[in-house]
Amino acid sequence: MTLTHGCGCAGNPLIPKSCTILKITEETPDVKTFRLRAADGTKPFAPMPGQLAMISLAGVGEAMFSVTAQGDDWIESSIKRVGELTEALHDAGEGDRLGVRGPYGNHFPASSLKGKNLLFVGGGIGIAPVRSLILYALERRADYGDIDVLYGSRSYADLVFKEDLFENWPGALGTHITVDAGESCWQGHVGFVPAYLEEMAFSPENRACILCGPPIMIKFCLAALEKMGFSKENIITTLEMRMKCGIGKCGRCNIGSKYVCLDGPVFTMAELDELPDEK
Amino acid sequence: MDKNTKLIQKTALPDALAALLPDYRVFAPAGENERLAFTRIDAQNAFALCLSGTPLMPPKELLFPRSETLYGTDIKTGDVSLPQTAGPTAVFGVRPCDAHGIANLDCAFLEKGYVDSAYAARREALTLIVLACAQIPYETCFCDSMGGGPAGSEGADVLLTETEDGSALVAAFLTGKGRAVKALWAAAGLLSDTGADATTKSANPAKAPPPCNLRISKDKGLAAKIAAAFDDPMWARFSEACLGCGTCSFVCPTCYCFDLDSENRGGTAEEFRCWDCCMFSDYSRMAGGHNPRPTKKERLRNRYLHKLAYFDERYGRTLCVGCGRCIGKCPAGLDIAAVIEWGGTL
């Protein structure tokens, strides 16, 4: 089987499509959301929820990001400033050019989740990849049962997608927001995500949990979910690894014989248990 | 008589290379001792051909260069420009282990999903003229333990094997690309019949290949056994001496990991690909600082498991062809053959 994808110049999957930054949203002091459209006015590609985009700045480099949202002629990625490329991206302005190739990887099992209750658990920037599925499910609200989002970050200022969390989503789904440490501007729940999760005691009955956040949060959430009776088949996560090519060739994102860019990034906990412990 | 098996005199080899020059970029081993390397041949240096050793660097780089520009991006306009592709290329005197290695590279670059188009274009244009080993080149050669052999034909378009008296080569033209070479050599009057099926005892039979110097036993269940030993304390022992220098990857005919990066040159950003090595500390380190393989123990384990287990799981092949270069050139004495033997005992 030969895979094709939306991008690629001269049939080369490593060559990006030239895109324009339509809009930049400052989510937190170190996270910005970039809305991107191809320079020819079209949508760069149409990813499934959870799929990845390789975003590049000429002369600086490229890196893999999840696509957090999409519209008729754009895709959006939310990018945290952590290194050289993301620093340069944060310095870019609306109208600037960058390169995009993709979509890469597998995606959340949107169809097999139909009819189920969905519990999304996110920490920090880990809300960005799962948001693609939250938005997908909201657009097809009747296809899914209860939807809950349990999300936390270090502080109120660090909560990504505040407009969704406090304006768009309440009413359409259950929102359960927490911050690590109390502060005067915050009236809501205070505490770490795993503890809040345990406190909420969601029933595992016909419910799948979609989990993404820092490794330490994943570890304790997993223990909490298992205690609540969730099976590993019903806990889904999306992994981050260093990636260069996105097409399963360059070598570095492997876990055992699987490549995160090609066979992932989405895995159930049952699938991850089969792989070497090197995440 | 097999019409695709002919005889070519060793003294005619410079003419054989010259006969290819109008149609191909030709590479062949030339230079002495440590300087022996696959060298671009032209009408002037065809006589520098050296068939007695094996170049330290495998011919892998004709398909997968140490560094190559994939495209250029005009920084102002975002316009993309592509480099020119090289035309038909013939490489003469490839050893069977290196041709076997290229068959492994083909899996990595051409199978399981995406086709790497830069590799595919060069592969399509490449003809491999393989020379069976009449003498085993290195003390550390162990190809006949790894599914190949000193006269192995995997990946070969033409296989040349020395005759008993060493004066000529039996040439087997194995593929369409090989038969195109045959046509050029025949037109130049360089081929004669082998006489192998004459009623008299064969005059010029190909000499049976000698056995390798290093004999190891590779267990049939190696991939599963060694993958199951992920937590074995031996990985720390194996990696103790490693300097993380990357020589093993650099000389390997099957290592294919690469890095992609961008370099600003005037108004154009050159996006290039270059060889990388899984033993380098920043190979898997992420921008935030997290490294899933933080020490040489995890990196060496990943290196050997990729070669001996993961690649096998994915493509049904071992990613080591037994050329022995990494054993001979490692400054710290790391030995993949010892790891293969150990894996079989688990």
PDB file of C-alpha atoms in Angstrom, chain B residues 159-254:
ATOM      1  CA  LEU B 159      26.965 -11.163 -10.319  1.00  0.00           C
ATOM      2  CA  LEU B 160      30.660 -11.654 -11.118  1.00  0.00           C
ATOM      3  CA  THR B 161      32.438 -14.700  -9.701  1.00  0.00           C
ATOM      4  CA  GLU B 162      36.132 -15.499 -10.177  1.00  0.00           C
ATOM      5  CA  THR B 163      37.078 -18.559 -12.169  1.00  0.00           C
ATOM      6  CA  GLU B 164      39.211 -21.328 -10.650  1.00  0.00           C
ATOM      7  CA  ASP B 165      42.443 -20.003 -12.141  1.00  0.00           C
ATOM      8  CA  GLY B 166      41.600 -16.390 -11.223  1.00  0.00           C
ATOM      9  CA  SER B 167      42.113 -15.059 -14.743  1.00  0.00           C
ATOM     10  CA  ALA B 168      38.503 -14.303 -15.569  1.00  0.00           C
ATOM     11  CA  LEU B 169      35.079 -13.663 -14.069  1.00  0.00           C
ATOM     12  CA  VAL B 170      31.885 -15.594 -14.684  1.00  0.00           C
ATOM     13  CA  ALA B 171      29.223 -12.940 -15.253  1.00  0.00           C
ATOM     14  CA  ALA B 172      25.591 -13.803 -14.482  1.00  0.00           C
ATOM     15  CA  PHE B 173      23.191 -11.155 -15.834  1.00  0.00           C
ATOM     16  CA  LEU B 174      20.280 -11.529 -13.434  1.00  0.00           C
ATOM     17  CA  THR B 175      17.811  -8.720 -14.136  1.00  0.00           C
ATOM     18  CA  GLY B 176      16.654  -6.435 -16.923  1.00  0.00           C
ATOM     19  CA  LYS B 177      19.152  -3.825 -15.704  1.00  0.00           C
ATOM     20  CA  GLY B 178      21.848  -6.503 -15.756  1.00  0.00           C
ATOM     21  CA  ARG B 179      20.998  -7.497 -19.319  1.00  0.00           C
ATOM     22  CA  ALA B 180      21.376  -3.864 -20.414  1.00  0.00           C
ATOM     23  CA  VAL B 181      24.978  -4.097 -19.135  1.00  0.00           C
ATOM     24  CA  LYS B 182      25.393  -7.380 -20.985  1.00  0.00           C
ATOM     25  CA  ALA B 183      24.322  -5.734 -24.232  1.00  0.00           C
ATOM     26  CA  LEU B 184      26.995  -3.026 -23.843  1.00  0.00           C
ATOM     27  CA  TRP B 185      29.744  -5.513 -22.946  1.00  0.00           C
ATOM     28  CA  ALA B 186      28.741  -7.845 -25.773  1.00  0.00           C
ATOM     29  CA  ALA B 187      28.766  -4.949 -28.243  1.00  0.00           C
ATOM     30  CA  ALA B 188      32.305  -4.105 -27.079  1.00  0.00           C
ATOM     31  CA  GLY B 189      33.324  -7.713 -27.723  1.00  0.00           C
ATOM     32  CA  LEU B 190      34.216  -8.372 -24.077  1.00  0.00           C
ATOM     33  CA  LEU B 191      32.125 -11.487 -23.423  1.00  0.00           C
ATOM     34  CA  SER B 192      32.755 -15.101 -24.343  1.00  0.00           C
ATOM     35  CA  ASP B 193      30.833 -18.281 -23.593  1.00  0.00           C
ATOM     36  CA  THR B 194      31.708 -20.003 -20.329  1.00  0.00           C
ATOM     37  CA  GLY B 195      31.867 -23.444 -21.889  1.00  0.00           C
ATOM     38  CA  ALA B 196      30.432 -24.654 -18.598  1.00  0.00           C
ATOM     39  CA  ASP B 197      28.154 -27.229 -20.203  1.00  0.00           C
ATOM     40  CA  ALA B 198      30.579 -28.502 -22.806  1.00  0.00           C
ATOM     41  CA  THR B 199      30.969 -32.256 -23.050  1.00  0.00           C
ATOM     42  CA  THR B 200      34.514 -31.946 -21.810  1.00  0.00           C
ATOM     43  CA  LYS B 201      35.078 -31.108 -18.185  1.00  0.00           C
ATOM     44  CA  SER B 202      34.197 -27.487 -17.602  1.00  0.00           C
ATOM     45  CA  ALA B 203      37.069 -25.241 -18.597  1.00  0.00           C
ATOM     46  CA  ASN B 204      36.145 -22.171 -16.524  1.00  0.00           C
ATOM     47  CA  PRO B 205      33.858 -23.022 -13.636  1.00  0.00           C
ATOM     48  CA  ALA B 206      33.206 -20.314 -11.073  1.00  0.00           C
ATOM     49  CA  LYS B 207      35.280 -20.925  -7.981  1.00  0.00           C
ATOM     50  CA  ALA B 208      33.338 -21.916  -4.868  1.00  0.00           C
ATOM     51  CA  PRO B 209      33.389 -19.037  -2.361  1.00  0.00           C
ATOM     52  CA  PRO B 210      35.576 -19.376   0.734  1.00  0.00           C
ATOM     53  CA  PRO B 211      33.918 -19.409   4.155  1.00  0.00           C
ATOM     54  CA  CYS B 212      33.893 -16.244   6.280  1.00  0.00           C
ATOM     55  CA  ASN B 213      36.510 -15.737   8.966  1.00  0.00           C
ATOM     56  CA  LEU B 214      34.027 -15.108  11.744  1.00  0.00           C
ATOM     57  CA  ARG B 215      31.489 -17.886  12.197  1.00  0.00           C
ATOM     58  CA  ILE B 216      28.607 -17.243  14.538  1.00  0.00           C
ATOM     59  CA  SER B 217      25.413 -19.082  15.183  1.00  0.00           C
ATOM     60  CA  LYS B 218      22.360 -16.933  14.545  1.00  0.00           C
ATOM     61  CA  ASP B 219      19.365 -18.431  16.262  1.00  0.00           C
ATOM     62  CA  LYS B 220      16.175 -18.710  14.156  1.00  0.00           C
ATOM     63  CA  GLY B 221      14.162 -17.211  16.988  1.00  0.00           C
ATOM     64  CA  LEU B 222      16.655 -14.369  17.582  1.00  0.00           C
ATOM     65  CA  ALA B 223      14.196 -11.493  16.969  1.00  0.00           C
ATOM     66  CA  ALA B 224      11.644 -12.666  19.527  1.00  0.00           C
ATOM     67  CA  LYS B 225      14.233 -13.809  22.063  1.00  0.00           C
ATOM     68  CA  ILE B 226      16.274 -10.629  22.064  1.00  0.00           C
ATOM     69  CA  ALA B 227      13.194  -8.351  22.061  1.00  0.00           C
ATOM     70  CA  ALA B 228      11.977 -10.193  25.160  1.00  0.00           C
ATOM     71  CA  ALA B 229      15.304  -9.385  26.842  1.00  0.00           C
ATOM     72  CA  PHE B 230      14.484  -5.648  26.931  1.00  0.00           C
ATOM     73  CA  ASP B 231      15.172  -5.421  30.679  1.00  0.00           C
ATOM     74  CA  ASP B 232      18.251  -7.643  30.669  1.00  0.00           C
ATOM     75  CA  PRO B 233      21.222  -6.213  32.616  1.00  0.00           C
ATOM     76  CA  MET B 234      23.501  -7.159  29.702  1.00  0.00           C
ATOM     77  CA  TRP B 235      22.502  -3.994  27.793  1.00  0.00           C
ATOM     78  CA  ALA B 236      24.311  -1.919  30.398  1.00  0.00           C
ATOM     79  CA  ARG B 237      27.367  -4.194  30.062  1.00  0.00           C
ATOM     80  CA  PHE B 238      27.369  -4.059  26.246  1.00  0.00           C
ATOM     81  CA  SER B 239      27.176  -0.270  26.267  1.00  0.00           C
ATOM     82  CA  GLU B 240      29.788   0.401  28.971  1.00  0.00           C
ATOM     83  CA  ALA B 241      32.660   1.028  26.555  1.00  0.00           C
ATOM     84  CA  CYS B 242      30.642   2.912  23.906  1.00  0.00           C
ATOM     85  CA  LEU B 243      31.917   6.417  23.156  1.00  0.00           C
ATOM     86  CA  GLY B 244      28.802   7.431  21.221  1.00  0.00           C
ATOM     87  CA  CYS B 245      31.013   8.373  18.249  1.00  0.00           C
ATOM     88  CA  GLY B 246      28.675   7.028  15.566  1.00  0.00           C
ATOM     89  CA  THR B 247      31.381   5.208  13.571  1.00  0.00           C
ATOM     90  CA  CYS B 248      29.264   2.017  13.597  1.00  0.00           C
ATOM     91  CA  SER B 249      26.412   3.795  11.819  1.00  0.00           C
ATOM     92  CA  PHE B 250      28.684   5.659   9.452  1.00  0.00           C
ATOM     93  CA  VAL B 251      30.306   2.500   8.039  1.00  0.00           C
ATOM     94  CA  CYS B 252      27.120   0.400   8.143  1.00  0.00           C
ATOM     95  CA  PRO B 253      25.593  -0.633   4.795  1.00  0.00           C
ATOM     96  CA  THR B 254      22.116  -0.848   6.359  1.00  0.00           C
TER      97      THR B 254
END
